[in-house]
Amino acid sequence: MADWQEISGGVTAPRGYQAAGITAGLKPSGLPDLALIWSDVEAIAAGVFTTSQVKAACVDYCRQRLQAKHSARAILCNAGQANASTGMQGMHDAVESAEILARELNISPESILLASTGVIGQRIKMDALRGGIPQLVAALSQTGSDAAAKAIVTTDLVTKSIALETTIGDRPVRIGGIAKGSGMIHPNMATMLAFVTCDAAVSSHLWQQMLSRAADQSFNSITVDGDTSTNDSLIALANGQSRTPAITEIGPEAEKLQAMLTAVCQHLAKAIARDGEGATCLIEVQVTGAHDQASARQIAKTIVGSSLVKSAIFGRDPNWGRIAAAAGRAGVPFEQDNLQIKLGDFLLLENGQPVSFNRAAATAYLKQTAADSSVYHDHLPGQRIDNPVIITVKVGNGHGSGKAWGCDLSYDYVKINAEYTT
């Protein structure tokens, strides 16, 4: 049993946070496009960002801010323009965005972190942003998480939100999060953004370590289409407003907080994978028997990222050969005679050799799982990310295990991306 419970409220569930989301005129669609997360006090800040050599201005901006100062009070996110590959003017726009918000909030620009999402090569529509920021600040609310979650999406079909609560030192501690992402998802820590708030008191060094570990087991373990974005950002704040003793070193309280942070990130990551562009089902690959966890995760991510595997799942085809081939090219040594593959409860390969299985029943499993998860797009927060297609792979007798999540590859994915800017 998890040592926490799910609660409502998203990023405003933890104490001392407000959020807002408005329509500022950044998106041609006229949908909400400007979001703000605000801490009542200075909060410890940590971030994990894209490893792409082509980075958005907001990524460079945040890295510079976090290197100079391990705290922040606000996260500003615009949707519609990625502000990536926009040169020095793009960075000037990012800096000006922070300065405008700082004046409106009466704080230092150094206490503001930025994120952007949208079309690469397009600068932020600064006139719209300048006019929108006063409205955004005025809209801040302790119940504003849903509005913020709506304002950060692009091709997403649904918003992604979660909040959990546990007890540390006889006091409640909460972590909340919102995220966006649907296509261009293959994080090395796509276009994916995630913002996490926490009301525990944590040292800056430990909070960054916790976030990096959580990212490895969540956002860095999902893939939709194999494309890492210019804007990938995971930003987390911890403001200490739970009034619990500060967590400064590894121990039972730190481990509990780490587990809950990881659970929040995994929920958001799986929600992104399930909402992959054109997807009909979530896929979870579980790998055991590897030399170490990193090797297991690498195999799992290679399998779930295989276009052939993804296409087979969309076609409801229990084609274990594609799974075996993907495992074999993951760059992780193992003896093929030890390879075992299961689809749901169906054993397909044992000791590197095919076994007889009921193909019709395996196909029915794939069809039923996709049908059961189709209600995902009908309501929130009841996302059906708890019912993925399960692929289980064993590669040996090592202690390393890992998971990765993705989605199937449908005809609609090509249509959505072929027409993205046209």
Coordinates of C-alpha atoms in Angstrom, one line a residue:
M1 CA 0.0 0.0 0.0
A2 CA 1.3 3.5 -0.9
D3 CA 1.9 5.7 2.1
W4 CA -0.1 8.5 0.7
Q5 CA -3.6 9.3 -0.6
E6 CA -4.8 11.1 -3.7
I7 CA -6.4 14.5 -3.2
S8 CA -7.8 17.2 -5.4
G9 CA -6.2 20.5 -6.2
G10 CA -3.3 19.9 -8.5
V11 CA -0.5 22.4 -8.0
T12 CA -2.6 24.4 -5.6
A13 CA -3.2 21.5 -3.2
P14 CA 0.1 22.1 -1.3
R15 CA -0.1 25.0 1.2
G16 CA 1.0 28.4 0.1
Y17 CA 0.4 28.2 -3.7
Q18 CA -1.9 29.9 -6.1
A19 CA -2.3 29.5 -9.9
A20 CA -4.0 31.0 -12.8
G21 CA -4.6 30.4 -16.5
I22 CA -6.0 32.9 -19.0
T23 CA -6.5 33.6 -22.7
A24 CA -4.0 36.3 -23.6
G25 CA -4.2 36.0 -27.4
L26 CA -1.0 34.0 -27.9
K27 CA -2.8 31.0 -29.6
P28 CA -4.5 31.5 -33.0
S29 CA -7.3 29.2 -31.7
G30 CA -8.3 31.7 -29.0
L31 CA -7.9 29.0 -26.3
P32 CA -6.2 29.6 -22.9
D33 CA -2.5 30.2 -23.4
L34 CA -0.9 31.9 -20.4
A35 CA -0.3 30.2 -17.0
L36 CA 1.2 31.2 -13.7
I37 CA 2.1 29.3 -10.6
W38 CA 2.9 31.4 -7.5
S39 CA 4.2 30.6 -4.1
D40 CA 3.4 32.9 -1.2
V41 CA 7.0 32.6 0.0
E42 CA 10.3 32.0 -1.6
A43 CA 10.5 28.3 -2.5
I44 CA 13.4 25.9 -3.1
A45 CA 13.5 25.3 -6.8
A46 CA 14.9 22.5 -8.9
G47 CA 14.7 21.7 -12.6
V48 CA 15.5 19.0 -15.2
F49 CA 15.6 20.1 -18.8
T50 CA 16.0 18.9 -22.4
T51 CA 19.4 17.6 -23.4
S52 CA 18.9 18.8 -27.0
Q53 CA 21.7 21.0 -28.4
V54 CA 18.9 23.2 -29.8
K55 CA 17.2 24.7 -26.8
A56 CA 14.4 27.2 -26.3
A57 CA 15.2 30.5 -24.7
C58 CA 13.2 29.6 -21.6
V59 CA 15.5 26.5 -21.0
D60 CA 18.7 28.6 -21.1
Y61 CA 17.0 31.2 -19.0
C62 CA 16.0 28.7 -16.3
R63 CA 19.3 27.0 -16.2
Q64 CA 21.1 30.3 -15.7
R65 CA 18.6 31.3 -12.9
L66 CA 18.9 28.0 -11.1
Q67 CA 22.7 28.0 -11.3
A68 CA 22.8 31.4 -9.6
K69 CA 19.9 30.9 -7.2
H70 CA 18.2 27.7 -5.9
S71 CA 14.9 29.3 -5.2
A72 CA 11.9 30.9 -6.9
R73 CA 8.4 32.2 -6.3
A74 CA 6.8 32.0 -9.7
I75 CA 6.6 29.9 -12.9
L76 CA 5.3 31.6 -16.0
C77 CA 4.4 29.5 -19.0
N78 CA 3.2 30.6 -22.4
A79 CA 1.6 28.3 -25.0
G80 CA 1.5 28.9 -28.7
Q81 CA 5.1 29.9 -29.5
A82 CA 8.0 27.7 -28.4
N83 CA 10.5 30.6 -28.6
A84 CA 13.1 28.2 -29.7
S85 CA 15.6 28.9 -32.5
T86 CA 14.8 32.6 -32.2
G87 CA 18.3 33.9 -31.5
M88 CA 19.2 36.7 -29.1
Q89 CA 15.8 38.3 -29.6
G90 CA 14.1 35.2 -28.2
M91 CA 16.3 35.5 -25.1
H92 CA 15.5 39.2 -24.9
D93 CA 11.8 38.3 -25.0
A94 CA 12.2 35.7 -22.2
V95 CA 14.0 38.2 -20.0
E96 CA 11.4 40.9 -20.7
S97 CA 8.6 38.4 -19.8
A98 CA 10.2 37.8 -16.4
E99 CA 10.7 41.5 -15.9
I100 CA 7.1 42.4 -16.7
L101 CA 5.8 39.7 -14.3
A102 CA 8.2 40.8 -11.6
R103 CA 6.9 44.3 -11.7
E104 CA 3.3 43.1 -11.5
L105 CA 4.1 40.8 -8.6
N106 CA 6.5 43.3 -6.9
I107 CA 9.3 40.7 -6.7
S108 CA 12.8 40.3 -8.2
P109 CA 13.0 38.9 -11.8
E110 CA 15.5 36.4 -10.3
S111 CA 12.6 34.7 -8.5
I112 CA 10.8 33.9 -11.7
L113 CA 11.2 30.7 -13.9
L114 CA 9.9 30.4 -17.4
A115 CA 8.5 27.8 -19.8
S116 CA 7.2 28.0 -23.3
T117 CA 5.5 25.6 -25.7
G118 CA 4.3 25.8 -29.2
V119 CA 5.7 26.1 -32.7
I120 CA 9.5 26.0 -32.9
G121 CA 10.9 29.1 -34.6
Q122 CA 8.2 31.4 -33.5
R123 CA 8.9 34.2 -30.9
I124 CA 6.4 34.9 -28.1
K125 CA 3.7 37.4 -29.1
M126 CA 5.0 40.0 -26.7
D127 CA 2.2 42.5 -27.2
A128 CA -0.3 39.9 -26.2
L129 CA 1.8 38.8 -23.3
R130 CA 2.3 42.3 -22.0
G131 CA -1.4 42.9 -22.0
G132 CA -2.1 39.5 -20.5
I133 CA 0.2 39.5 -17.5
P134 CA -1.8 41.9 -15.4
Q135 CA -4.9 39.8 -16.0
L136 CA -3.0 36.7 -15.2
V137 CA -1.8 38.0 -11.8
A138 CA -5.3 39.3 -11.0
A139 CA -6.7 35.8 -11.7
L140 CA -4.4 34.0 -9.2
S141 CA -6.4 31.7 -7.0
Q142 CA -5.9 28.9 -4.5
T143 CA -8.2 26.9 -6.8
G144 CA -6.5 28.0 -10.0
S145 CA -4.7 24.7 -10.8
D146 CA -7.2 23.5 -13.4
A147 CA -7.1 26.9 -15.2
A148 CA -3.3 26.8 -15.3
A149 CA -3.4 23.2 -16.6
K150 CA -5.7 24.2 -19.5
A151 CA -3.5 27.1 -20.4
I152 CA -0.3 25.1 -21.0
V153 CA -1.6 22.5 -23.5
T154 CA -1.1 22.5 -27.3
T155 CA -2.2 19.3 -29.1
D156 CA -3.2 17.6 -25.9
L157 CA -6.7 16.2 -25.8
V158 CA -6.9 16.4 -22.0
T159 CA -5.2 18.2 -19.2
K160 CA -2.9 16.3 -16.8
S161 CA -3.1 16.9 -13.0
I162 CA -2.4 15.1 -9.8
A163 CA -2.0 15.8 -6.1
L164 CA -1.0 13.4 -3.2
E165 CA -0.8 13.8 0.5
T166 CA 1.2 12.0 3.2
T167 CA 2.2 12.6 6.8
I168 CA 5.7 13.6 7.9
G169 CA 6.3 14.4 11.6
D170 CA 2.6 14.2 12.3
R171 CA 1.8 16.9 9.8
P172 CA 0.3 16.6 6.3
V173 CA 2.7 17.1 3.4
R174 CA 1.4 17.5 -0.1
I175 CA 2.8 17.4 -3.6
G176 CA 0.8 18.5 -6.7
G177 CA 1.6 18.6 -10.3
I178 CA 0.3 19.6 -13.8
A179 CA 1.8 18.6 -17.2
K180 CA 1.4 18.9 -20.9
G181 CA 2.5 16.8 -23.7
S182 CA 1.1 14.7 -26.5
G183 CA 3.6 14.6 -29.4
M184 CA 7.3 15.2 -29.8
I185 CA 7.8 13.1 -26.7
H186 CA 11.0 11.2 -26.2
P187 CA 12.5 13.0 -23.2
N188 CA 16.1 13.0 -22.3
M189 CA 14.6 15.0 -19.9
A190 CA 9.3 16.5 -25.5
T191 CA 7.2 18.9 -26.3
M192 CA 6.6 18.2 -22.6
L193 CA 6.3 20.5 -19.7
A194 CA 5.7 19.5 -16.0
F195 CA 5.4 21.7 -13.0
V196 CA 5.4 20.3 -9.4
T197 CA 4.7 22.0 -6.1
C198 CA 5.4 20.8 -2.6
D199 CA 4.9 22.3 0.8
A200 CA 7.7 20.3 2.6
A201 CA 10.9 22.0 3.7
V202 CA 13.8 20.4 1.8
S203 CA 17.4 21.5 1.2
S204 CA 18.1 22.7 -2.3
H205 CA 20.8 20.0 -3.0
L206 CA 18.5 17.2 -1.9
W207 CA 15.5 18.6 -3.7
Q208 CA 17.4 18.6 -7.0
Q209 CA 18.6 15.1 -6.4
M210 CA 15.1 13.9 -5.7
L211 CA 13.7 15.6 -8.8
S212 CA 16.4 14.1 -11.0
R213 CA 15.8 10.6 -9.6
A214 CA 12.0 11.0 -10.1
A215 CA 12.6 12.2 -13.7
D216 CA 14.6 9.1 -14.6
Q217 CA 11.8 6.9 -13.4
S218 CA 9.0 8.8 -15.0
F219 CA 9.5 11.5 -17.8
N220 CA 12.7 9.9 -18.9
S221 CA 11.0 6.6 -19.2
I222 CA 8.2 7.6 -21.7
T223 CA 8.2 7.9 -25.4
V224 CA 5.5 8.7 -27.9
D225 CA 7.3 9.3 -31.2
G226 CA 11.1 9.3 -30.5
D227 CA 11.4 13.0 -30.9
T228 CA 13.0 15.0 -28.1
S229 CA 11.9 18.6 -28.0
T230 CA 13.7 21.9 -27.7
N231 CA 11.6 22.9 -24.7
D232 CA 11.4 19.9 -22.3
S233 CA 11.2 21.3 -18.8
L234 CA 10.4 19.8 -15.4
I235 CA 10.4 22.4 -12.6
A236 CA 9.6 21.7 -9.0
L237 CA 9.1 24.1 -6.0
A238 CA 9.2 23.3 -2.3
N239 CA 8.1 26.2 -0.1
G240 CA 8.2 24.7 3.4
Q241 CA 4.6 25.8 4.3
S242 CA 3.7 22.4 5.8
R243 CA 5.8 23.6 8.8
T244 CA 7.5 20.2 9.0
P245 CA 11.1 20.0 10.1
A246 CA 13.5 20.6 7.2
I247 CA 14.7 17.5 5.3
T248 CA 18.4 17.9 4.7
E249 CA 19.7 14.3 4.3
I250 CA 18.7 10.9 3.2
G251 CA 16.6 9.1 5.8
P252 CA 13.1 7.7 6.2
E253 CA 11.4 11.1 5.8
A254 CA 13.4 11.9 2.6
E255 CA 12.7 8.4 1.2
K256 CA 8.9 8.9 1.8
L257 CA 9.0 12.3 0.1
Q258 CA 11.1 10.9 -2.8
A259 CA 8.6 8.0 -3.3
M260 CA 5.6 10.4 -3.4
L261 CA 7.4 12.8 -5.7
T262 CA 8.2 9.9 -8.0
A263 CA 4.6 8.8 -7.9
V264 CA 3.4 12.3 -8.9
C265 CA 5.9 12.4 -11.8
Q266 CA 5.0 8.8 -12.9
H267 CA 1.3 9.7 -13.0
L268 CA 1.9 12.7 -15.1
A269 CA 4.3 10.9 -17.4
K270 CA 1.9 8.1 -18.0
A271 CA -0.9 10.6 -18.7
I272 CA 1.3 12.2 -21.3
A273 CA 2.1 8.8 -22.9
R274 CA -1.6 7.8 -22.9
D275 CA -2.5 11.1 -24.6
G276 CA 0.0 10.6 -27.4
E277 CA -1.1 12.1 -30.6
G278 CA -3.5 9.7 -32.3
A279 CA -3.0 7.0 -29.6
T280 CA -5.7 4.5 -28.7
C281 CA -4.0 2.9 -25.7
L282 CA -1.2 3.2 -23.2
I283 CA 1.7 0.6 -23.3
E284 CA 3.8 -0.4 -20.3
V285 CA 6.9 -2.4 -20.8
Q286 CA 8.3 -4.2 -17.7
V287 CA 11.9 -5.5 -17.9
T288 CA 13.6 -7.8 -15.4
G289 CA 16.8 -9.8 -15.1
A290 CA 19.1 -7.0 -16.4
H291 CA 22.5 -6.2 -14.9
D292 CA 21.2 -3.0 -13.4
Q293 CA 18.2 -0.6 -13.4
A294 CA 19.6 1.7 -16.1
S295 CA 20.1 -1.3 -18.5
A296 CA 16.5 -2.5 -17.8
R297 CA 15.0 0.9 -18.4
Q298 CA 17.0 1.2 -21.6
I299 CA 15.6 -2.1 -22.9
A300 CA 12.1 -1.1 -21.9
K301 CA 12.3 2.3 -23.5
T302 CA 13.7 0.9 -26.7
I303 CA 10.8 -1.6 -26.9
V304 CA 8.1 0.9 -26.2
G305 CA 9.6 3.4 -28.6
S306 CA 9.8 0.9 -31.5
S307 CA 7.6 2.1 -34.4
L308 CA 7.1 -1.6 -35.4
V309 CA 6.0 -2.6 -31.8
K310 CA 3.8 0.4 -31.6
S311 CA 2.2 -0.3 -35.0
A312 CA 1.6 -3.9 -34.0
I313 CA -0.2 -2.9 -30.9
F314 CA -2.4 -0.5 -32.9
G315 CA -3.2 -3.4 -35.2
R316 CA -3.9 -5.6 -32.2
D317 CA -1.2 -8.0 -33.5
P318 CA 0.6 -10.0 -30.8
N319 CA 3.8 -9.9 -32.9
W320 CA 6.5 -10.9 -30.3
G321 CA 9.2 -10.9 -33.0
R322 CA 9.1 -7.1 -33.0
I323 CA 9.4 -7.0 -29.3
A324 CA 12.4 -9.4 -29.3
A325 CA 14.1 -7.4 -32.1
A326 CA 13.7 -4.1 -30.2
A327 CA 15.1 -5.6 -27.0
G328 CA 18.1 -6.9 -29.0
R329 CA 19.0 -3.5 -30.4
A330 CA 18.8 -1.7 -27.1
G331 CA 22.5 -1.7 -26.7
V332 CA 22.4 -3.8 -23.6
P333 CA 24.2 -7.2 -23.6
F334 CA 22.2 -10.3 -22.7
E335 CA 22.0 -13.9 -23.8
Q336 CA 19.1 -14.4 -26.2
D337 CA 18.6 -17.9 -24.8
N338 CA 17.5 -16.2 -21.6
L339 CA 14.9 -14.1 -23.3
Q340 CA 11.3 -14.4 -22.2
I341 CA 8.4 -12.3 -23.5
K342 CA 4.8 -12.0 -22.3
L343 CA 1.9 -10.0 -23.5
G344 CA -0.5 -9.5 -20.6
D345 CA -0.9 -13.1 -19.3
F346 CA 0.1 -14.7 -22.6
L347 CA 3.6 -16.3 -22.7
L348 CA 4.9 -15.8 -26.2
L349 CA 8.6 -16.6 -25.9
E350 CA 10.5 -18.7 -23.4
N351 CA 14.3 -19.3 -23.2
G352 CA 14.6 -17.6 -26.5
Q353 CA 12.2 -20.0 -28.2
P354 CA 8.6 -19.4 -29.4
V355 CA 5.9 -21.2 -27.5
S356 CA 2.3 -22.0 -28.5
F357 CA -0.3 -19.5 -27.4
N358 CA -3.8 -18.6 -28.2
R359 CA -3.4 -15.9 -30.8
A360 CA -7.1 -15.0 -31.0
A361 CA -7.2 -14.6 -27.2
A362 CA -4.0 -12.4 -27.2
T363 CA -5.6 -10.2 -29.9
A364 CA -8.7 -10.0 -27.9
Y365 CA -6.7 -8.8 -24.9
L366 CA -5.2 -6.0 -27.0
K367 CA -8.7 -5.0 -28.3
Q368 CA -10.3 -5.1 -24.8
T369 CA -7.5 -3.1 -23.2
A370 CA -7.8 -0.4 -25.8
A371 CA -11.6 -0.3 -25.5
D372 CA -11.4 -0.1 -21.7
S373 CA -9.0 2.9 -21.8
S374 CA -11.1 4.7 -24.4
V375 CA -13.0 6.5 -21.6
Y376 CA -9.7 8.3 -20.8
H377 CA -10.7 11.2 -23.0
D378 CA -14.2 11.5 -21.5
H379 CA -13.4 12.7 -18.0
L380 CA -10.8 13.9 -15.6
P381 CA -9.3 13.3 -13.0
G382 CA -10.4 9.7 -13.6
Q383 CA -7.8 9.0 -16.3
R384 CA -7.6 5.3 -17.3
I385 CA -3.9 5.2 -17.1
D386 CA -4.2 2.3 -14.8
N387 CA -5.1 -0.1 -17.6
P388 CA -2.2 -0.3 -20.1
V389 CA -1.2 -3.0 -22.5
I390 CA 1.4 -4.9 -20.5
I391 CA 4.5 -6.2 -22.2
T392 CA 6.8 -8.2 -19.8
V393 CA 10.4 -9.0 -20.8
K394 CA 13.0 -11.0 -18.9
V395 CA 16.5 -11.0 -20.2
G396 CA 18.4 -12.9 -17.5
N397 CA 18.9 -13.4 -13.8
G398 CA 20.2 -10.0 -12.9
H399 CA 18.8 -7.7 -10.2
G400 CA 18.1 -4.9 -12.6
S401 CA 14.4 -4.0 -13.3
G402 CA 12.8 -1.1 -15.0
K403 CA 9.7 0.2 -16.7
A404 CA 8.9 2.5 -19.6
W405 CA 5.6 3.8 -21.0
G406 CA 4.4 4.8 -24.4
C407 CA 1.5 4.5 -26.8
D408 CA 0.5 2.8 -30.0
L409 CA 1.1 4.4 -33.4
S410 CA -2.0 5.1 -35.4
Y411 CA -2.9 6.7 -38.7
D412 CA -4.0 9.8 -36.9
Y413 CA -0.5 10.5 -35.6
V414 CA 0.7 11.1 -39.2
K415 CA -2.3 13.2 -40.0
I416 CA -1.9 15.4 -36.9
N417 CA 1.8 16.1 -37.5
A418 CA 1.6 16.4 -41.3
E419 CA -0.8 19.3 -40.8
Y420 CA 0.7 20.8 -37.6
T421 CA 1.7 24.2 -39.1
T422 CA -0.6 24.2 -42.1

